[in-house]
Amino acid sequence: MSEAPKSLNFIEHIIEEDLANGFPKERLRFRFPPEPNGYLHIGHASSICLNFGLGLRYSSPVNLRFDDTNPVKEEQEYVDAIKRDVKWLGYNWDTERYASDYFQQLYDWAVQLIEEGKAYIDSQSSEEMAAQKGTPTEPGTHSPYRNRTIKENLELFEGMKQGEFEEGSHVLRAKIDMASSNMLMRDPIMYRILHKAHHRTSTDWCIYPMYDWTHGESDYIEQVSHSLCTLEFLPHRELYDWFLDQVYDKTKVRPKQREFARRNLSHTVVSKRKLLKLVDEGVVNSWDDPRMPTISGLRRRGYTPESIRNFADTIGIAKRDNLIDVSLLEFHVREHLNKVAPRVMGVLDPVKVVITNYPEGKEEWLEAENNPEDVSSGSRQVPFSREIYIEKDDFKEEANRKFFRLKLGSEVRLKNAYIIKANSCSKDTDGNITEIQCTYDPRSKSGSGTEESLRKVKGTLHWVSIKHALEAEIRIYDRLFLDESPDTHKDKDFMEFINPDSLKVIKGYLEPSLKNVEIQDRVQFQRLGYFCVDQDTSQGNLVFNKTVGLRDTWAKIQQNN
RNA sequence: UGGCCUAUGGUGUAAUUGGCAACACAGCUGGUUUUGGUCCAGUCGUUCUAGGUUCGAGUCCUAGUAGGCCAACCA
């Protein structure tokens, strides 16, 4: 077996360089560190695939670590959803960790910093501290509390921990440099008082560590070798390193933070706050609404884990701003579903066809291939009868040579069945076609091997026998936003670009083999697209979500005319 | 009136670290096909600008330009 030489992304280059410089491969360790304050989305999928992909590549453990330092926003529900989504994507974490597991260690280290004169209690309001912080172009000024005695600091910190103070009355700050060009180094807050129960530690603590103080130390505790995050954390790196310096023991692995650019997907938003707004304002029905770019939404839409992993792999990882066209994601789901989704026939916008020379009351069960891409998938039987539905779009009274479908006076193949010829049609008073009268060639039955069955006719249509058809609710989705990058307009809110027609619910008529489908089953409605059984399906009420349409060359030809 | 990051086809990412700019998607043209799907073949098109170093620059240096990030008791 030869493996195609795959080029490395810049993170892999860094790791290779570290290994070349003597870092032991067995000490490589990664982590995926979500905050349990919302659902995972396609952007997280990229990060998950990066970290777990590195774990697979180097046979290294990857921890799932919940960054749960803010009980105001975090909930167990999100922890459960995140675990479900990571598993569904196909990854196994080494150990499940929580930053809250480290609260005691973090506290002890904080005490140590105070004792070393590197941290102090500030007792000003957040407004006062903000005023002293300066601006990116002007240095800050020192807090009047900056030079409290170590003893006083220790007593106050202990008091904070014991719950003696109100929220907002005191914070612990690192004593670094109020004149630093990096705003994060201007005496950052390490702890704040929050009289709020935590989803894991309950009321054990009423002081909670801030992100910067927690994250790097957690990496260190877990001995994560490469701590990967998005680019907006780049300025945090200096502080990450500073905090690490305070506790670092040279015999241990020193975690290295490196930053990559967040992946942006066109025609959507990927920010928990914005996604939450879509849910709260009823633009979508839930976090797992199939229009949402959340992992759970994509799953419900019919996306496969493989397709998402391949997508993440293809878009790669880099440091520049990007806007990835959603059509690339669609390509990957088509690519996978083409191989695995059974083919079935369903008519979504029906018009009745009567085959006038087919005996009334007669029915035949015809053999239909389940998937031409997978011979092992076998075949099934579909019923044929005198009255069938075809798509309205598949018939025109007159059309030019490019129209490979049914028109008066010409022939077309019914998939898996017979060649029919349209002779006439009926219309209602508004001129809408209500019925097409055809005749069929009884010797042209698919697979019969007769000369007539082998005739080449230009078009092949899908169809469904009216008498046998299953009615189903079909949910057709379109992109949620009309603009390719709705949240990057300076003067317009992303909500202004919402596509009012992102969901269309219609009734479809399906072949009877679909009677016993299960939730999440994925199929291809031939010539239309890929569809997935929605969880709203119940006894006698079939609901399908459209995952994505087939590539549609005909639509393109029409558009260009 | 600051600091930091980034710049390669329409999109995303590569380039053996200074040595013929490539892969995928999208587009276009043909072929196959009982899905206008799939598949196959072909084609289009790229190093932000100006200098510099070098036999040789996408890669290194300088300046410029453009975009992004940074002043939450969020992560």
XYZ file of C-alpha atoms in Angstrom, chain A:
561
model
C 0.000 0.000 0.000
C 1.395 3.323 -1.021
C 0.207 6.435 0.696
C -0.176 9.587 -1.324
C 2.266 12.174 -0.003
C -0.021 14.679 1.613
C 1.203 18.223 2.020
C 1.381 19.588 5.515
C -0.473 22.566 6.904
C 1.418 25.146 8.927
C 0.476 23.555 12.251
C 1.852 20.229 11.100
C 5.019 21.983 9.984
C 5.412 23.379 13.497
C 4.954 19.944 15.021
C 7.380 18.359 12.559
C 9.906 21.017 13.423
C 9.448 20.370 17.142
C 9.941 16.659 16.564
C 13.031 17.350 14.471
C 14.361 19.467 17.340
C 14.050 16.545 19.707
C 10.569 16.808 21.146
C 9.579 13.191 21.899
C 6.721 12.006 19.715
C 5.108 10.132 22.595
C 4.724 13.402 24.484
C 2.552 14.915 21.791
C -0.905 15.651 23.159
C -3.816 17.763 21.974
C -7.151 18.951 23.218
C -10.440 20.299 21.956
C -11.605 22.914 24.481
C -15.228 24.023 23.960
C -17.058 26.252 26.361
C -20.378 24.542 27.182
C -22.448 27.634 26.497
C -23.977 26.678 23.149
C -24.063 24.124 20.416
C -21.162 23.196 18.197
C -21.210 24.496 14.633
C -19.368 23.865 11.394
C -16.535 26.137 12.517
C -15.981 23.953 15.563
C -16.035 20.934 13.270
C -12.940 22.329 11.613
C -11.188 22.662 14.944
C -12.336 19.207 16.047
C -11.052 17.679 12.819
C -7.777 19.551 13.197
C -7.102 18.455 16.768
C -8.427 14.923 16.523
C -6.883 14.608 13.074
C -3.497 15.426 14.583
C -4.158 12.849 17.276
C -4.784 10.237 14.607
C -1.818 11.317 12.527
C 0.658 11.137 15.388
C -1.113 8.444 17.442
C -1.442 10.978 20.244
C -4.131 11.360 22.877
C -6.645 14.162 22.479
C -8.590 15.400 25.471
C -12.071 16.788 25.374
C -11.853 19.661 27.811
C -14.772 21.819 28.752
C -13.707 25.365 29.414
C -16.283 25.874 32.130
C -15.159 28.896 34.101
C -18.274 31.011 33.702
C -21.325 29.529 35.464
C -23.445 32.428 34.263
C -23.524 31.019 30.750
C -22.712 27.361 30.995
C -25.031 24.395 31.340
C -24.964 20.615 31.477
C -27.290 20.472 28.479
C -24.529 21.925 26.325
C -21.949 19.502 27.701
C -24.151 16.600 26.660
C -24.816 18.052 23.219
C -21.122 18.711 22.607
C -20.160 15.173 23.553
C -22.839 13.791 21.287
C -21.661 15.913 18.361
C -17.973 15.056 18.733
C -18.815 11.359 18.906
C -21.111 11.632 15.939
C -18.302 13.183 13.924
C -16.466 9.953 14.612
C -13.842 10.960 17.149
C -12.880 9.428 20.474
C -11.262 11.560 23.123
C -8.654 10.221 25.474
C -10.067 11.715 28.655
C -12.968 13.985 29.403
C -11.737 16.980 31.365
C -13.173 20.127 32.825
C -11.355 23.314 33.662
C -13.453 23.200 36.819
C -11.514 20.057 37.799
C -8.575 22.390 38.307
C -10.193 25.099 40.428
C -8.286 24.113 43.558
C -4.924 23.927 41.786
C -5.593 27.254 40.106
C -6.461 28.772 43.465
C -3.295 27.435 45.046
C -1.183 28.842 42.252
C -2.952 32.175 42.573
C -2.046 32.271 46.274
C 1.532 31.533 45.281
C 1.504 34.461 42.856
C 0.200 36.759 45.578
C 2.930 35.578 47.918
C 5.495 36.351 45.245
C 4.072 39.838 44.835
C 2.877 39.083 41.307
C -0.827 39.467 41.925
C -3.003 41.817 43.946
C -6.574 42.466 44.906
C -8.146 45.438 43.201
C -11.245 46.888 44.844
C -12.373 49.345 42.229
C -15.412 49.181 39.982
C -14.987 47.777 36.509
C -15.556 51.294 35.142
C -12.689 52.696 37.178
C -10.409 49.912 36.068
C -11.398 50.394 32.450
C -10.570 54.084 32.715
C -7.104 53.255 34.031
C -6.511 50.677 31.367
C -5.549 53.276 28.762
C -6.087 52.720 25.058
C -4.161 50.892 22.379
C -2.279 54.127 21.746
C -1.872 55.331 25.348
C -0.469 53.495 28.338
C -2.628 52.752 31.356
C -2.162 53.980 34.884
C -1.690 52.078 38.092
C -4.553 51.107 40.322
C -4.430 52.741 43.769
C -4.603 49.217 45.175
C -1.633 47.937 43.183
C 0.738 48.103 46.118
C -1.313 46.502 48.826
C 0.759 44.374 51.161
C 1.042 40.695 50.504
C -0.643 40.022 53.820
C -3.612 42.216 52.982
C -3.897 40.644 49.523
C -3.868 37.176 51.007
C -6.555 38.038 53.534
C -8.778 39.662 50.937
C -8.385 36.758 48.520
C -9.269 34.319 51.273
C -12.284 36.489 52.103
C -13.338 36.460 48.454
C -13.162 32.690 48.451
C -15.131 32.458 51.689
C -17.969 34.460 50.193
C -17.509 37.483 52.400
C -17.859 39.974 49.560
C -20.433 40.988 47.028
C -20.001 40.369 43.331
C -17.964 43.143 41.777
C -16.423 44.358 45.009
C -12.972 42.832 44.493
C -10.977 41.059 41.800
C -7.578 39.415 41.738
C -5.263 40.936 39.167
C -1.878 39.849 37.897
C 0.740 42.564 38.400
C 2.382 42.797 35.005
C 2.732 46.029 33.039
C 0.155 48.810 32.719
C 2.199 50.354 29.908
C 2.446 47.268 27.728
C 1.535 47.727 24.073
C -0.488 44.577 24.570
C -3.665 45.570 26.407
C -3.964 42.056 27.811
C -0.758 42.510 29.763
C -2.103 45.569 31.604
C -2.714 43.785 34.897
C -5.293 41.281 33.655
C -8.013 40.010 35.957
C -7.448 36.460 37.185
C -10.470 35.972 39.439
C -13.873 37.555 39.907
C -16.568 36.975 42.478
C -19.664 35.203 41.180
C -22.284 34.017 43.631
C -23.631 31.557 41.164
C -23.897 27.776 41.229
C -21.728 25.946 38.736
C -23.058 22.994 36.749
C -20.318 20.758 38.161
C -18.906 22.329 41.296
C -22.266 23.588 42.492
C -21.718 26.187 45.246
C -18.228 25.060 46.228
C -16.777 28.203 44.749
C -17.915 31.786 44.584
C -14.777 33.016 42.864
C -14.157 31.871 39.322
C -10.925 32.078 37.308
C -10.850 34.016 34.033
C -10.078 32.420 30.690
C -6.470 33.552 30.407
C -5.541 32.348 33.847
C -7.312 29.055 33.298
C -6.592 27.966 29.806
C -2.840 27.760 29.663
C -2.574 26.308 33.139
C -5.138 23.660 32.208
C -3.069 22.797 29.142
C -0.079 22.526 31.432
C -1.867 20.319 33.940
C -2.966 18.021 31.139
C 0.475 18.229 29.540
C -0.962 19.305 26.219
C 1.948 19.889 23.873
C 0.227 22.001 21.233
C -2.685 24.194 22.192
C -4.438 25.338 19.043
C -6.914 28.163 18.945
C -8.278 30.786 16.618
C -6.458 33.912 15.561
C -8.280 36.315 17.857
C -6.349 34.706 20.704
C -3.010 35.626 19.219
C -2.547 38.648 21.500
C -3.353 36.350 24.423
C -0.279 34.284 23.701
C 2.029 36.678 25.518
C -0.135 36.365 28.616
C -0.503 32.612 28.162
C 3.276 32.381 28.257
C 3.579 34.763 31.197
C 1.171 32.724 33.301
C 2.957 29.529 32.297
C 6.298 31.017 33.349
C 4.966 31.426 36.888
C 4.376 27.720 37.415
C 6.497 25.962 34.817
C 8.685 23.071 35.900
C 11.416 22.321 33.362
C 10.971 18.559 33.572
C 7.483 18.885 32.173
C 6.056 19.609 28.748
C 5.561 23.281 28.190
C 2.376 23.782 26.148
C 2.658 25.903 23.050
C -0.236 28.015 21.866
C -0.566 28.460 18.125
C -3.340 30.210 16.238
C -5.190 29.547 13.025
C -7.847 31.505 11.147
C -11.449 30.719 11.880
C -13.205 29.130 8.914
C -16.040 31.232 7.534
C -18.810 29.605 5.535
C -20.682 31.630 2.953
C -24.382 32.459 3.357
C -24.450 31.755 7.060
C -23.138 32.974 10.397
C -21.000 30.994 12.799
C -21.078 32.742 16.106
C -22.916 31.296 19.046
C -24.392 34.661 19.901
C -25.821 35.137 16.418
C -27.047 31.572 16.130
C -28.759 31.985 19.492
C -30.488 35.077 18.149
C -31.836 33.119 15.174
C -33.301 30.593 17.600
C -34.620 33.156 20.078
C -36.293 35.270 17.419
C -37.893 32.290 15.772
C -36.096 32.677 12.454
C -35.386 28.978 12.795
C -37.180 26.482 14.986
C -34.307 25.210 17.095
C -30.572 24.734 17.369
C -30.914 21.612 15.280
C -33.084 23.220 12.622
C -31.769 21.789 9.331
C -30.981 25.305 8.127
C -28.585 25.893 10.993
C -24.829 25.481 10.469
C -24.677 23.652 13.778
C -23.435 20.070 13.800
C -26.845 18.984 15.042
C -28.545 20.979 12.274
C -26.319 19.469 9.609
C -26.972 16.014 11.036
C -30.718 16.549 10.906
C -30.378 17.957 7.413
C -28.861 14.657 6.340
C -25.155 15.452 6.245
C -22.867 12.551 7.055
C -19.880 12.698 9.415
C -17.670 11.551 6.549
C -18.746 14.451 4.376
C -18.038 16.974 7.111
C -14.634 15.463 7.832
C -13.737 15.470 4.145
C -14.864 19.059 3.900
C -12.717 20.071 6.854
C -9.816 18.220 5.353
C -10.199 19.920 1.989
C -10.481 23.465 3.282
C -7.402 22.950 5.417
C -6.084 25.363 7.937
C -4.181 28.614 7.529
C -3.834 32.103 8.931
C -5.567 34.323 6.428
C -9.153 35.504 6.352
C -11.358 33.287 4.301
C -14.890 32.803 3.087
C -15.509 29.254 2.018
C -18.310 28.818 -0.444
C -21.067 26.625 0.924
C -21.094 24.824 -2.427
C -17.891 23.093 -1.370
C -19.670 21.643 1.651
C -22.499 20.586 -0.650
C -20.029 18.940 -2.993
C -18.734 16.763 -0.192
C -22.132 15.621 0.973
C -23.125 14.754 -2.592
C -19.883 12.899 -3.079
C -20.504 10.701 -0.060
C -24.239 10.256 -0.448
C -23.774 9.300 -4.095
C -21.945 6.225 -2.884
C -24.191 5.248 -0.001
C -27.712 6.580 -0.507
C -30.232 4.126 -1.985
C -32.069 5.418 -5.036
C -35.830 5.732 -4.861
C -38.481 7.526 -6.859
C -40.635 10.328 -5.558
C -42.600 13.035 -7.321
C -42.667 16.387 -5.571
C -44.635 18.526 -8.006
C -46.999 16.062 -9.653
C -48.998 16.021 -12.809
C -51.143 13.007 -13.674
C -50.322 10.771 -16.608
C -52.842 8.240 -17.902
C -51.491 5.434 -20.033
C -54.509 4.873 -22.198
C -53.491 1.518 -23.642
C -52.588 0.046 -20.262
C -55.395 -2.171 -18.933
C -57.476 -0.647 -16.161
C -56.989 -2.399 -12.865
C -53.739 -4.012 -13.935
C -50.589 -3.570 -11.894
C -47.067 -4.857 -12.312
C -44.133 -4.908 -9.952
C -40.957 -3.924 -11.721
C -37.397 -4.436 -10.648
C -35.411 -1.337 -9.743
C -31.730 -1.081 -8.967
C -31.047 0.325 -5.483
C -27.770 2.014 -6.279
C -25.817 1.885 -9.530
C -22.726 2.945 -7.566
C -22.971 -0.068 -5.301
C -23.839 -3.390 -6.925
C -24.086 -5.083 -3.534
C -27.079 -2.906 -2.675
C -29.350 -5.117 -4.783
C -32.743 -4.217 -6.108
C -36.358 -3.762 -5.076
C -39.788 -3.927 -6.677
C -41.793 -0.868 -7.623
C -45.446 -0.971 -8.686
C -46.581 0.283 -12.073
C -50.169 0.980 -13.126
C -52.319 2.893 -15.585
C -52.214 6.202 -13.739
C -48.956 7.673 -12.597
C -47.495 10.985 -11.488
C -44.531 12.647 -13.128
C -43.020 16.056 -12.354
C -44.763 19.031 -13.939
C -41.369 20.230 -15.137
C -40.923 17.045 -17.103
C -43.695 17.828 -19.575
C -44.190 20.540 -22.143
C -46.694 20.633 -24.963
C -43.957 21.860 -27.259
C -40.269 22.281 -26.790
C -37.058 22.412 -28.751
C -34.573 19.583 -29.282
C -32.694 20.391 -26.121
C -35.656 19.400 -23.971
C -34.990 15.712 -23.320
C -38.279 15.188 -21.595
C -41.879 14.480 -22.419
C -43.606 16.556 -25.069
C -46.598 15.948 -27.269
C -45.866 13.490 -30.012
C -42.584 12.235 -28.650
C -41.232 9.493 -26.481
C -39.524 9.197 -23.171
C -38.374 6.315 -20.972
C -39.997 5.838 -17.588
C -37.175 4.778 -15.305
C -37.260 1.032 -14.645
C -40.473 0.734 -16.686
C -41.670 1.418 -20.218
C -41.225 3.848 -23.048
C -44.250 6.092 -23.315
C -45.421 8.602 -25.883
C -47.493 11.679 -25.106
C -50.522 12.073 -27.330
C -52.632 14.789 -25.738
C -53.237 16.700 -22.557
C -56.127 18.243 -20.632
C -56.221 21.655 -19.029
C -58.309 23.482 -16.488
C -60.007 26.804 -17.183
C -56.814 28.685 -16.261
C -54.835 26.753 -18.810
C -52.966 24.585 -16.308
C -52.251 21.096 -17.475
C -54.235 18.634 -15.373
C -53.620 15.371 -17.165
C -51.440 13.967 -19.901
C -52.640 11.105 -22.042
C -49.950 8.700 -23.178
C -49.582 5.306 -24.748
C -46.886 2.832 -23.817
C -44.957 0.224 -25.751
C -45.631 -3.079 -23.925
C -42.487 -4.646 -25.382
C -40.181 -1.938 -24.078
C -40.153 -3.067 -20.442
C -36.857 -2.293 -18.754
C -34.584 -5.236 -18.298
C -36.713 -7.536 -20.488
C -33.955 -7.722 -23.042
C -36.278 -7.229 -26.005
C -35.206 -5.190 -28.959
C -37.739 -2.538 -27.974
C -36.468 -2.395 -24.395
C -32.999 -1.609 -25.679
C -34.103 1.321 -27.805
C -32.351 4.557 -27.047
C -34.712 7.355 -26.192
C -33.295 10.655 -25.138
C -34.981 11.238 -21.797
C -35.638 9.141 -18.730
C -38.190 10.277 -16.165
C -38.900 9.209 -12.635
C -42.511 8.505 -11.745
C -44.752 6.965 -9.151
C -47.932 4.921 -9.439
C -50.749 7.073 -8.058
C -52.618 4.177 -6.544
C -49.568 2.962 -4.653
C -47.990 6.282 -3.756
C -47.130 7.254 -0.222
C -47.861 10.817 0.717
C -45.116 12.551 2.642
C -44.278 15.965 3.949
C -41.180 17.273 2.228
C -39.201 20.148 3.666
C -37.148 21.991 1.095
C -34.411 24.194 2.451
C -32.545 27.065 0.923
C -29.686 29.090 2.331
C -30.575 31.036 5.455
C -29.041 34.279 4.238
C -29.211 35.966 0.873
C -25.827 37.612 1.320
C -22.695 35.514 1.149
C -21.214 37.176 4.182
C -24.148 38.583 6.173
C -22.262 39.594 9.293
C -19.397 41.562 7.785
C -21.308 44.638 6.682
C -20.355 47.659 8.710
C -23.643 49.487 8.371
C -26.072 46.587 8.191
C -27.131 43.995 10.711
C -26.896 40.368 9.644
C -30.592 39.918 10.393
C -31.393 42.157 7.420
C -30.133 39.485 5.028
C -32.319 36.628 6.177
C -33.779 34.668 3.293
C -37.557 34.745 3.797
C -37.908 31.586 1.708
C -35.367 29.379 3.405
C -38.018 26.763 4.155
C -40.729 25.451 1.857
C -42.990 22.636 2.970
C -44.651 20.628 0.236
C -46.422 17.332 -0.218
C -44.636 14.606 -2.128
C -45.680 11.243 -3.541
C -43.248 8.424 -2.956
C -42.839 4.849 -4.048
C -44.236 2.417 -1.449
C -40.870 0.874 -0.589
C -40.362 3.913 1.626
C -43.104 2.825 4.009
C -40.772 1.470 6.659
C -37.968 3.996 6.716
C -36.395 5.036 9.969
C -35.443 8.437 11.257
C -32.133 9.626 9.788
C -32.334 7.255 6.801
C -30.858 8.921 3.746
C -32.006 8.323 0.194
C -31.667 9.821 -3.230
C -34.927 10.765 -4.903
C -33.749 10.075 -8.398
C -33.138 13.112 -10.581
C -33.983 15.408 -7.643
C -31.570 15.178 -4.772
C -30.721 13.627 -1.460
C -33.285 13.475 1.305
C -33.258 12.367 4.887
C -36.035 11.140 7.178
C -36.738 13.811 9.773
C -37.266 13.114 13.448
C -40.771 14.570 13.209
C -41.741 11.434 11.307
C -44.374 9.360 13.106
C -46.705 6.507 12.308
C -48.529 7.479 9.155
C -46.749 10.815 8.840
C -43.580 10.674 6.805
C -41.370 13.741 6.880
C -38.314 14.169 4.671
C -35.704 16.906 4.721
C -33.970 17.829 1.511
C -30.265 17.588 2.200
C -29.051 18.908 -1.131
C -30.120 18.754 -4.742
C -28.325 16.800 -7.410
C -26.003 18.753 -9.627
C -28.380 20.249 -12.135
C -26.941 20.868 -15.590
C -30.377 21.391 -17.074
C -31.107 24.249 -14.682
C -27.867 25.851 -15.802
C -28.739 25.494 -19.476
C -32.096 27.130 -18.861
C -30.510 29.905 -16.863
C -28.100 30.704 -19.655
C -30.942 31.105 -22.139
